[in-house]
Coordinates of C-alpha atoms in Angstrom, one line a residue:
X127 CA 23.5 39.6 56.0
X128 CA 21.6 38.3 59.1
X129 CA 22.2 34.6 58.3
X130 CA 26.2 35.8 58.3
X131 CA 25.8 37.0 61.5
X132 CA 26.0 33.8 63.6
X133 CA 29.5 33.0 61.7
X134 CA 31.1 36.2 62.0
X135 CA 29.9 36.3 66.1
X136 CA 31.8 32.5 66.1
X137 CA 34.8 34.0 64.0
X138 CA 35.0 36.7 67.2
X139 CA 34.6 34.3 69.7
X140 CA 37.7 32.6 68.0
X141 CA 39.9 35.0 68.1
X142 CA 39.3 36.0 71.9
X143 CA 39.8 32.8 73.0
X144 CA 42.9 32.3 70.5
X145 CA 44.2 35.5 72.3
X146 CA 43.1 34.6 76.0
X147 CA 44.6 31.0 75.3
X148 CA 48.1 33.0 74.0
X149 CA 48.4 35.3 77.2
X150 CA 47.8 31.5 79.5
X151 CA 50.9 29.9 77.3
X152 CA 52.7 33.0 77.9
X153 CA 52.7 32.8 81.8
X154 CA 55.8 31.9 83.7
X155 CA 55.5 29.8 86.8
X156 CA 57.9 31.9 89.6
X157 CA 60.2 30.2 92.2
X158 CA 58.9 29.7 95.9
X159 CA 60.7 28.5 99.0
X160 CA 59.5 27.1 101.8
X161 CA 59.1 24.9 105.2
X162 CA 58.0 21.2 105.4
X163 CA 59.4 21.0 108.9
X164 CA 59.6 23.9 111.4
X165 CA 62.3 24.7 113.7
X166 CA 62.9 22.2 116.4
X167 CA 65.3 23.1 119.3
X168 CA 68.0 20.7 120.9
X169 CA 67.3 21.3 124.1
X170 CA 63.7 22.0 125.2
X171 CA 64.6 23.9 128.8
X172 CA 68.1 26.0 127.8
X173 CA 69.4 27.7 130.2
X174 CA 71.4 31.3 129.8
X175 CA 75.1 29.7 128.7
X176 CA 73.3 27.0 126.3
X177 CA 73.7 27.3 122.3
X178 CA 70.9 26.3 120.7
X179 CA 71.1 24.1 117.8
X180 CA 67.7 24.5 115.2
X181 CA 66.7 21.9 112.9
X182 CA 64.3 22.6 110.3
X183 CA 63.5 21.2 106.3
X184 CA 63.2 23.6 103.4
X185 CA 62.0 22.8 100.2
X186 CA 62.5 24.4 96.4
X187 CA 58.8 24.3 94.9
X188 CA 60.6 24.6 91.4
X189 CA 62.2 23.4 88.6
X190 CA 65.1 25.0 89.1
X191 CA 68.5 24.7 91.1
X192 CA 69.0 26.9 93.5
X193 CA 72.3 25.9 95.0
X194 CA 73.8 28.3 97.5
X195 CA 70.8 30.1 98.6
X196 CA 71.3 31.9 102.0
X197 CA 69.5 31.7 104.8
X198 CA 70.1 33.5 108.3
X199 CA 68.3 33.4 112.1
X200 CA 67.4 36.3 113.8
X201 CA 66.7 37.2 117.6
X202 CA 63.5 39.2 117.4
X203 CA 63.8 39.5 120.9
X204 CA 66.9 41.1 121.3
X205 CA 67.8 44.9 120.9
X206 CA 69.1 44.1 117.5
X207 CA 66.1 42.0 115.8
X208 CA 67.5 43.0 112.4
X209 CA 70.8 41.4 113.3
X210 CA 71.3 37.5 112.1
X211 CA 72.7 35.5 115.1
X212 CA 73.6 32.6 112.5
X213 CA 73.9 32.7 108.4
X214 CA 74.8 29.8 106.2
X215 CA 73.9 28.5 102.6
X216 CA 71.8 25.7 101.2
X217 CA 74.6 24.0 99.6
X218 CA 72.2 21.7 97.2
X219 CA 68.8 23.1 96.7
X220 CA 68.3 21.1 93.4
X221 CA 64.8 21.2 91.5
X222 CA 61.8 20.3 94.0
X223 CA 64.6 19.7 96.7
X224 CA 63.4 18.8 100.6
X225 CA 66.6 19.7 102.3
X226 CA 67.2 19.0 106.2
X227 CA 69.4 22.1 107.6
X228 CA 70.5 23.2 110.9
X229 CA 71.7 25.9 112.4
X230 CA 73.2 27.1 115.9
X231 CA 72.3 30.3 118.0
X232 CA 74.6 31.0 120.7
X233 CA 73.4 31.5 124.1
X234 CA 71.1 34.8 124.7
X235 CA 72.6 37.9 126.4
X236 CA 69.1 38.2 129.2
X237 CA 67.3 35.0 130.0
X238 CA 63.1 34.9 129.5
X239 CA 61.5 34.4 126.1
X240 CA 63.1 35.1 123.2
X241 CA 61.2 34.6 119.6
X242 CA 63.7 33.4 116.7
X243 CA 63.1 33.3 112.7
X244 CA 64.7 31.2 110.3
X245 CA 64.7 32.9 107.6
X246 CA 65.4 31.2 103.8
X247 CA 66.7 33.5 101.2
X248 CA 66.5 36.9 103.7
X249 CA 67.7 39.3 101.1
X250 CA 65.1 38.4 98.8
X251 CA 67.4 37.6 96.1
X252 CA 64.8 35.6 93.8
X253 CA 61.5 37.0 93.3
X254 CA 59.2 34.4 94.6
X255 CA 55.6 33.7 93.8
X256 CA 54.9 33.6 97.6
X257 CA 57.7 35.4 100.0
X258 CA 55.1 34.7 103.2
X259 CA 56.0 31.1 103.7
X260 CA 59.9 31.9 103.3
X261 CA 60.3 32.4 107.6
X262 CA 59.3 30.0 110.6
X263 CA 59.6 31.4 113.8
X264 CA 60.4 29.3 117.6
X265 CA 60.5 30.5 120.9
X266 CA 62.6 29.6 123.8
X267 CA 62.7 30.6 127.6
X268 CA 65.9 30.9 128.8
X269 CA 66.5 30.0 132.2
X270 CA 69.1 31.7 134.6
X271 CA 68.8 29.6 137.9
X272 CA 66.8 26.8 139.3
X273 CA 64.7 27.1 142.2
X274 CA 63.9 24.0 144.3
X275 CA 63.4 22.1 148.0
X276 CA 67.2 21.8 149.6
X277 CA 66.2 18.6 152.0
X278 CA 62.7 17.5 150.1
X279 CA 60.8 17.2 153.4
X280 CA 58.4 19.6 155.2
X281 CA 58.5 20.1 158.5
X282 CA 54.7 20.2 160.3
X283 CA 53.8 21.7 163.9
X284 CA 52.4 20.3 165.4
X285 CA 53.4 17.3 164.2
X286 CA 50.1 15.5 165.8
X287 CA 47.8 18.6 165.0
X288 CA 44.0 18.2 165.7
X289 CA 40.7 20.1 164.5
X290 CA 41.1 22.7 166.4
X291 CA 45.0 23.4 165.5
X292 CA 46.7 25.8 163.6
X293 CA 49.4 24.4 162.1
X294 CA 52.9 25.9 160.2
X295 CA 54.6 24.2 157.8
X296 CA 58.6 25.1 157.5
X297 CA 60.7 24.0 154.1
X298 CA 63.9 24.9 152.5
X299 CA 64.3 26.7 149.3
X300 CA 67.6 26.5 147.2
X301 CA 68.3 28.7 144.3
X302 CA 70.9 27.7 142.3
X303 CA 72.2 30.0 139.0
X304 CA 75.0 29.7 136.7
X305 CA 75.3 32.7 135.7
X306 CA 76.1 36.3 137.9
X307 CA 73.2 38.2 135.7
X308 CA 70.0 35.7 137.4
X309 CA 70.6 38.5 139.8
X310 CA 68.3 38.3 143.2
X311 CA 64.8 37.0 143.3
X312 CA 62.0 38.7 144.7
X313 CA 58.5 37.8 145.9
X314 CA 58.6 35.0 144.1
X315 CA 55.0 33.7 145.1
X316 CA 54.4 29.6 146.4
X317 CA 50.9 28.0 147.2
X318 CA 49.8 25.5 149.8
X319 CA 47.0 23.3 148.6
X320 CA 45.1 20.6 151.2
X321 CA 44.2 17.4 149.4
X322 CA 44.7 19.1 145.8
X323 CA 42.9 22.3 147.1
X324 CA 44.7 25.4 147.5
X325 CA 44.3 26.7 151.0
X326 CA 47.4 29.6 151.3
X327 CA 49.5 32.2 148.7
X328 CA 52.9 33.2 150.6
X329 CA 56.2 35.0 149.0
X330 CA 59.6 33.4 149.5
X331 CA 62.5 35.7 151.0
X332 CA 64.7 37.3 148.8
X333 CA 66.7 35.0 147.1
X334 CA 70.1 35.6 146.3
X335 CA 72.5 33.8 143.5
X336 CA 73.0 30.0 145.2
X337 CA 71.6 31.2 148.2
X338 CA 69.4 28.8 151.0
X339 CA 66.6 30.0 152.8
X340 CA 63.9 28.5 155.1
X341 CA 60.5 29.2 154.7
X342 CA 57.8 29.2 157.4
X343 CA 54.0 29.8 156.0
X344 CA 51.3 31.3 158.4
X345 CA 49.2 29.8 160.5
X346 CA 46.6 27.0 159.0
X347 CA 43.5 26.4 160.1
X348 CA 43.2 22.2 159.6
X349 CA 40.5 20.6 157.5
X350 CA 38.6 18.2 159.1
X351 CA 39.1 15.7 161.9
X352 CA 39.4 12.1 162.4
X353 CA 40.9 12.1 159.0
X354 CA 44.3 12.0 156.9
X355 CA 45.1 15.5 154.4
X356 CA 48.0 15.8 152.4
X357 CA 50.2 19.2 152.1
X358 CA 51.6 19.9 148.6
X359 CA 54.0 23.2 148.1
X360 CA 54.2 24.1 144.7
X361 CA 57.3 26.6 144.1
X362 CA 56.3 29.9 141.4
X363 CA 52.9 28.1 140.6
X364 CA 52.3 30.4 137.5
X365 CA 56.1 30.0 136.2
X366 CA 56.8 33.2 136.7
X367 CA 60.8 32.9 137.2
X368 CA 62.5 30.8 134.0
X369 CA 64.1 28.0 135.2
X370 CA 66.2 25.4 134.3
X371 CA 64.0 22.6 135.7
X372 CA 60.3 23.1 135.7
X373 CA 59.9 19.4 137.5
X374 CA 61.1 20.2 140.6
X375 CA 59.0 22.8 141.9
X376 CA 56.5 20.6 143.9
X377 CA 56.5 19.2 147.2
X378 CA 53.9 16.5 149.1
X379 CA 53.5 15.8 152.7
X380 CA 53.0 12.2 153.8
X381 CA 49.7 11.9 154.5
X382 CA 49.0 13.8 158.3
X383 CA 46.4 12.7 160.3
X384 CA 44.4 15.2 162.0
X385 CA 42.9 14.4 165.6

């Protein structure tokens, strides 16, 4: 009886892995979906009256065809997050398909940020072994106007300062908007900086839609004599106010020699 022992523990051990080794072969693999290339936008600085155009790649992890699967975007910005802005199908989603797919937003309702998800198979209509990877999100700033310098040059006084001058320099702003709902700008903060160090915080005038306005800053004490400095305005330093064109927000004096 003990000398069968061994054998009958060997004849257990072969049915449990027999029956562990059934249950693996009776697995099924599930479908998943997902992104090899995340939403890319057509234009990288839209403004309020731009459509969007997204271009992303999905891919079907499985062996399966899955022709015709929906996908939609949604604003999750807007007061209706729940709400696609744009719904079309994969029209070939073959087994282990990388499918290129685009789709087109149409311009936002309020300018600012605004978050959108693509969003492959939104109805979860196939049970998937991973429904996490199924959404990419991209966010854009809308701009609704364009602040700038009307004439691009800065008027200094005096315009032979020495070390023991205050001088005032005097620009113009434009502000420029396409749309009626930019609305006015307020306190919309500049800085002065002297030789890349900044020296003065101002606010610009109420700005109203394509509106012009001159700017004088305060009294500056000049840094050092005997030498050249050079002036630089930069327009809504922190980007506070979406625009259309972030490059044109910066303005240098020729060099000004101080007495």
């Amino acid at each position: 009886m003990l000398r069968s022992l061994p054998l009958a523990l060997l004849s257990v051990y072969a049915v449990l892995a027999f029956l562990i080794g059934g249950c693996g072969q009776t697995q099924t693999q599930q479908p998943d979906f997902g992104f090899t290339v995340t939403p890319v936008a057509s234009i990288a600085q839209p403004g309020t009256s731009d459509a969007e155009t997204l271009s992303f790649t999905v891919v079907n992890n499985f062996f399966q065809d899955f022709s015709g699967m929906p996908y939609s975007v949604f604003d999750l910005s807007s007061s209706t997050p729940t709400t696609a802005v744009f719904s079309s199908t994969v029209t070939s989603f073959g087994p282990n398909a990388v499918v290129p797919l685009t789709a087109t937003i149409p311009a936002p309702s309020f300018s600012g940020s605004h978050t959108y998800r693509v969003f492959l198979d939104p109805q979860n209509l196939v049970a998937e072994s991973n429904e996490d990877n199924n959404k990419a999100d991209i966010t854009l700033v809308y701009a609704n106007g364009d602040l700038f310098f009307g004439n691009q040059t800065v008027t200094i006084a005096p315009p032979n300062p020495t070390s023991a001058d205050h001088i005032q320099l005097t620009f113009v702003v434009n502000y420029q908007a396409t749309s009626t709902s930019a609305g006015t700008l307020s306190g919309v903060p500049y800085t002065v900086l002297v030789d890349g160090i900044a020296v003065f915080t101002g606010s610009l005038p109420a700005l109203t839609i394509n509106s012009t306005t001159i700017v004088q800053t305060d009294p500056l004490p000049t840094t050092g004599g005997g030498v050249s400095h050079i002036y630089t305005i930069i327009l809504d330093p922190n980007n506070l106010v979406p625009e259309t064109h972030e490059d044109n927000n910066t303005l240098l004096t020729p060099p000004v020699a101080v007495g």
